[in-house]
mmCIF file of C-alpha atoms in Angstrom:
data_model
loop_
_atom_site.group_PDB
_atom_site.id
_atom_site.type_symbol
_atom_site.label_atom_id
_atom_site.label_comp_id
_atom_site.label_asym_id
_atom_site.label_seq_id
_atom_site.Cartn_x
_atom_site.Cartn_y
_atom_site.Cartn_z
ATOM 1 C CA MET T 644 0.000 0.000 0.000
ATOM 2 C CA LYS T 645 2.823 2.414 0.874
ATOM 3 C CA LYS T 646 4.395 1.628 -2.485
ATOM 4 C CA LEU T 647 1.136 2.448 -4.301
ATOM 5 C CA VAL T 648 0.754 5.764 -2.426
ATOM 6 C CA PHE T 649 4.365 6.629 -3.258
ATOM 7 C CA ILE T 650 3.848 5.854 -6.965
ATOM 8 C CA LEU T 651 0.620 7.888 -7.069
ATOM 9 C CA THR T 652 2.340 10.801 -5.316
ATOM 10 C CA ILE T 653 5.213 10.789 -7.812
ATOM 11 C CA THR T 654 2.822 10.478 -10.763
ATOM 12 C CA MET T 655 0.680 13.392 -9.547
ATOM 13 C CA SER T 656 3.765 15.524 -8.884
ATOM 14 C CA LEU T 657 5.033 14.933 -12.409
ATOM 15 C CA ALA T 658 1.616 15.614 -13.909
ATOM 16 C CA LEU T 659 1.276 18.868 -11.987
ATOM 17 C CA SER T 660 4.774 20.045 -12.875
ATOM 18 C CA ASN T 661 4.170 19.265 -16.574
ATOM 19 C CA SER T 662 0.816 21.048 -16.599
ATOM 20 C CA THR T 663 2.397 24.092 -14.937
ATOM 21 C CA LYS T 664 5.056 24.270 -17.655
ATOM 22 C CA ALA T 665 2.456 23.807 -20.395
ATOM 23 C CA GLN T 666 0.599 26.854 -19.074
ATOM 24 C CA GLU T 667 3.552 29.141 -19.817
ATOM 25 C CA THR T 668 3.074 31.247 -22.931
ATOM 26 C CA ILE T 669 5.750 31.355 -25.594
ATOM 27 C CA VAL T 670 6.844 34.706 -24.129
ATOM 28 C CA ASP T 671 7.192 33.127 -20.667
ATOM 29 C CA VAL T 672 9.267 30.330 -22.192
ATOM 30 C CA ALA T 673 11.536 32.874 -23.905
ATOM 31 C CA VAL T 674 11.875 34.945 -20.717
ATOM 32 C CA GLY T 675 12.886 31.797 -18.826
ATOM 33 C CA ASN T 676 15.670 30.972 -21.291
ATOM 34 C CA ASP T 677 18.888 33.020 -21.109
ATOM 35 C CA ASP T 678 19.593 32.283 -24.805
ATOM 36 C CA PHE T 679 16.637 34.513 -25.726
ATOM 37 C CA SER T 680 17.413 37.585 -23.585
ATOM 38 C CA THR T 681 18.077 39.791 -26.634
ATOM 39 C CA LEU T 682 14.847 38.573 -28.256
ATOM 40 C CA VAL T 683 12.920 39.396 -25.083
ATOM 41 C CA THR T 684 14.509 42.872 -24.969
ATOM 42 C CA ALA T 685 13.515 43.407 -28.609
ATOM 43 C CA LEU T 686 9.947 42.168 -28.018
ATOM 44 C CA LYS T 687 9.604 44.657 -25.160
ATOM 45 C CA ALA T 688 11.065 47.497 -27.256
ATOM 46 C CA ALA T 689 8.641 46.694 -30.101
ATOM 47 C CA ASP T 690 5.718 46.432 -27.643
ATOM 48 C CA LEU T 691 4.898 42.889 -28.815
ATOM 49 C CA VAL T 692 4.973 41.039 -25.494
ATOM 50 C CA GLY T 693 1.228 41.433 -24.879
ATOM 51 C CA ALA T 694 0.317 40.287 -28.382
ATOM 52 C CA LEU T 695 2.445 37.142 -28.087
ATOM 53 C CA GLN T 696 0.942 36.365 -24.698
ATOM 54 C CA GLY T 697 -2.469 36.198 -26.371
ATOM 55 C CA ASP T 698 -4.385 33.044 -27.194
ATOM 56 C CA GLY T 699 -2.587 32.378 -30.469
ATOM 57 C CA PRO T 700 -1.669 29.845 -31.470
ATOM 58 C CA PHE T 701 1.649 31.099 -32.826
ATOM 59 C CA THR T 702 4.731 29.548 -34.338
ATOM 60 C CA VAL T 703 7.816 31.588 -33.522
ATOM 61 C CA PHE T 704 11.152 31.160 -35.264
ATOM 62 C CA ALA T 705 13.173 32.537 -32.361
ATOM 63 C CA PRO T 706 16.673 33.911 -32.926
ATOM 64 C CA THR T 707 19.152 33.252 -30.125
ATOM 65 C CA ASN T 708 21.433 35.878 -28.594
ATOM 66 C CA GLU T 709 24.162 34.591 -30.934
ATOM 67 C CA ALA T 710 21.851 35.204 -33.894
ATOM 68 C CA PHE T 711 21.308 38.807 -32.803
ATOM 69 C CA ALA T 712 25.082 39.184 -32.263
ATOM 70 C CA LYS T 713 25.532 38.689 -36.024
ATOM 71 C CA ILE T 714 23.807 42.047 -36.529
ATOM 72 C CA ASP T 715 26.099 45.060 -36.322
ATOM 73 C CA SER T 716 25.808 46.343 -32.724
ATOM 74 C CA LYS T 717 25.181 49.930 -33.867
ATOM 75 C CA THR T 718 22.302 48.744 -36.078
ATOM 76 C CA LEU T 719 20.847 46.570 -33.324
ATOM 77 C CA ASN T 720 21.051 49.366 -30.743
ATOM 78 C CA SER T 721 19.376 51.728 -33.205
ATOM 79 C CA LEU T 722 16.531 49.249 -33.799
ATOM 80 C CA LEU T 723 15.918 49.063 -30.046
ATOM 81 C CA GLU T 724 15.312 52.834 -29.855
ATOM 82 C CA VAL T 725 11.697 54.023 -29.478
ATOM 83 C CA LYS T 726 11.828 55.942 -32.759
ATOM 84 C CA ASN T 727 12.460 52.636 -34.610
ATOM 85 C CA GLN T 728 9.707 50.634 -32.893
ATOM 86 C CA LYS T 729 7.774 50.122 -36.149
ATOM 87 C CA ALA T 730 10.829 48.818 -38.064
ATOM 88 C CA LEU T 731 11.735 46.504 -35.180
ATOM 89 C CA GLY T 732 8.146 45.262 -35.008
ATOM 90 C CA ASN T 733 8.249 44.486 -38.734
ATOM 91 C CA ILE T 734 11.420 42.410 -38.259
ATOM 92 C CA LEU T 735 10.091 40.547 -35.227
ATOM 93 C CA THR T 736 6.676 39.777 -36.713
ATOM 94 C CA TYR T 737 8.521 38.333 -39.717
ATOM 95 C CA HIS T 738 9.581 35.569 -37.303
ATOM 96 C CA VAL T 739 5.991 34.711 -36.298
ATOM 97 C CA ILE T 740 3.442 32.566 -38.146
ATOM 98 C CA SER T 741 -0.220 32.378 -37.186
ATOM 99 C CA GLY T 742 -1.053 28.828 -36.109
ATOM 100 C CA LYS T 743 0.921 26.080 -34.430
ATOM 101 C CA LEU T 744 3.379 24.282 -36.716
ATOM 102 C CA THR T 745 5.321 21.547 -34.963
ATOM 103 C CA ALA T 746 8.436 19.956 -36.446
ATOM 104 C CA THR T 747 6.257 17.037 -37.577
ATOM 105 C CA ASP T 748 3.955 19.488 -39.391
ATOM 106 C CA VAL T 749 6.915 21.178 -41.070
ATOM 107 C CA VAL T 750 8.433 17.861 -42.200
ATOM 108 C CA ALA T 751 5.064 16.763 -43.626
ATOM 109 C CA ALA T 752 4.709 20.075 -45.489
ATOM 110 C CA LEU T 753 8.263 19.759 -46.826
ATOM 111 C CA LYS T 754 7.515 16.270 -48.150
ATOM 112 C CA LYS T 755 4.308 17.497 -49.768
ATOM 113 C CA GLY T 756 6.086 20.559 -51.217
ATOM 114 C CA ASN T 757 9.110 18.654 -52.559
ATOM 115 C CA GLY T 758 11.493 20.052 -49.932
ATOM 116 C CA LYS T 759 10.125 23.581 -49.801
ATOM 117 C CA VAL T 760 7.146 25.330 -48.213
ATOM 118 C CA GLU T 761 6.195 29.006 -48.083
ATOM 119 C CA LEU T 762 4.714 30.474 -44.928
ATOM 120 C CA LYS T 763 3.054 33.861 -44.502
ATOM 121 C CA ALA T 764 4.479 35.707 -41.506
ATOM 122 C CA LEU T 765 2.420 38.050 -39.325
ATOM 123 C CA ASN T 766 3.969 41.036 -41.096
ATOM 124 C CA GLY T 767 2.403 39.755 -44.359
ATOM 125 C CA GLN T 768 5.666 38.717 -46.030
ATOM 126 C CA VAL T 769 6.707 35.217 -47.062
ATOM 127 C CA LEU T 770 9.247 33.005 -45.301
ATOM 128 C CA THR T 771 10.410 29.849 -47.024
ATOM 129 C CA VAL T 772 11.183 26.689 -45.070
ATOM 130 C CA MET T 773 13.373 24.336 -47.029
ATOM 131 C CA GLU T 774 15.460 21.240 -46.757
ATOM 132 C CA LYS T 775 19.064 21.739 -47.862
ATOM 133 C CA ASP T 776 22.163 19.679 -47.177
ATOM 134 C CA GLY T 777 20.239 17.409 -44.796
ATOM 135 C CA LYS T 778 19.121 20.321 -42.594
ATOM 136 C CA VAL T 779 15.988 22.424 -42.369
ATOM 137 C CA TRP T 780 16.475 26.115 -43.101
ATOM 138 C CA LEU T 781 14.497 29.332 -43.186
ATOM 139 C CA LYS T 782 15.087 31.483 -46.232
ATOM 140 C CA ASP T 783 14.027 35.101 -45.991
ATOM 141 C CA ILE T 784 12.620 37.229 -48.780
ATOM 142 C CA ASN T 785 16.128 38.597 -49.436
ATOM 143 C CA GLY T 786 17.613 35.137 -50.045
ATOM 144 C CA ASN T 787 19.423 34.832 -46.696
ATOM 145 C CA TYR T 788 19.388 31.550 -44.765
ATOM 146 C CA SER T 789 18.948 30.701 -41.094
ATOM 147 C CA ALA T 790 19.380 27.164 -39.775
ATOM 148 C CA ILE T 791 16.683 25.770 -37.510
ATOM 149 C CA SER T 792 18.770 24.426 -34.632
ATOM 150 C CA ALA T 793 16.059 23.239 -32.193
ATOM 151 C CA THR T 794 12.359 22.534 -32.580
ATOM 152 C CA ASP T 795 9.148 22.122 -30.655
ATOM 153 C CA VAL T 796 9.791 24.259 -27.587
ATOM 154 C CA MET T 797 6.167 24.295 -26.470
ATOM 155 C CA GLY T 798 4.178 27.037 -24.806
ATOM 156 C CA SER T 799 0.496 27.152 -23.949
ATOM 157 C CA ASN T 800 -0.214 29.376 -26.950
ATOM 158 C CA GLY T 801 2.180 28.011 -29.526
ATOM 159 C CA VAL T 802 5.557 26.606 -30.375
ATOM 160 C CA ILE T 803 9.079 27.972 -30.706
ATOM 161 C CA HIS T 804 11.675 26.775 -33.204
ATOM 162 C CA VAL T 805 15.178 28.097 -32.518
ATOM 163 C CA ILE T 806 17.125 29.710 -35.375
ATOM 164 C CA ASP T 807 20.747 30.802 -35.677
ATOM 165 C CA THR T 808 20.312 33.988 -37.743
ATOM 166 C CA VAL T 809 17.804 36.835 -37.632
ATOM 167 C CA VAL T 810 15.780 36.758 -40.864
ATOM 168 C CA MET T 811 15.050 40.119 -42.452
ATOM 169 C CA PRO T 812 11.946 41.300 -44.283
ATOM 170 C CA LYS T 813 12.013 43.782 -47.183
#
């Protein structure tokens, strides 16, 4: 009997801890991950935190701090200024797709699309997901590539896929 109570206690503890994590929005997940501190700063500067805490669902291709470090620091600092909030918002919403696309969904779409699928970002521009050299990449409207380095980081209102380069809209 003690063994059964112990097993039930452990099972309930795990279930509760998993349901607590699942209730975190994609913004909460990003805030809780040090690799996304620059992204979180940018989301705050663009006044997009509230929108991405909404019901969604959203798919976010989230650039890491290293991805943002590839941008000239003067340019990045300028984008974070209040006067450039609209331009920053355009860049950040280019990383967000309406709807929840898991890695399984993306792979299925790639198979159906012969290794390529176009997605409409929240800013209205097209992002291309493609398979190249055995990896899955994002290709922006300017022809630049960003590798998808991690997938299916789940939040209550969507999913995050980690990318290694900030993609840029026109």
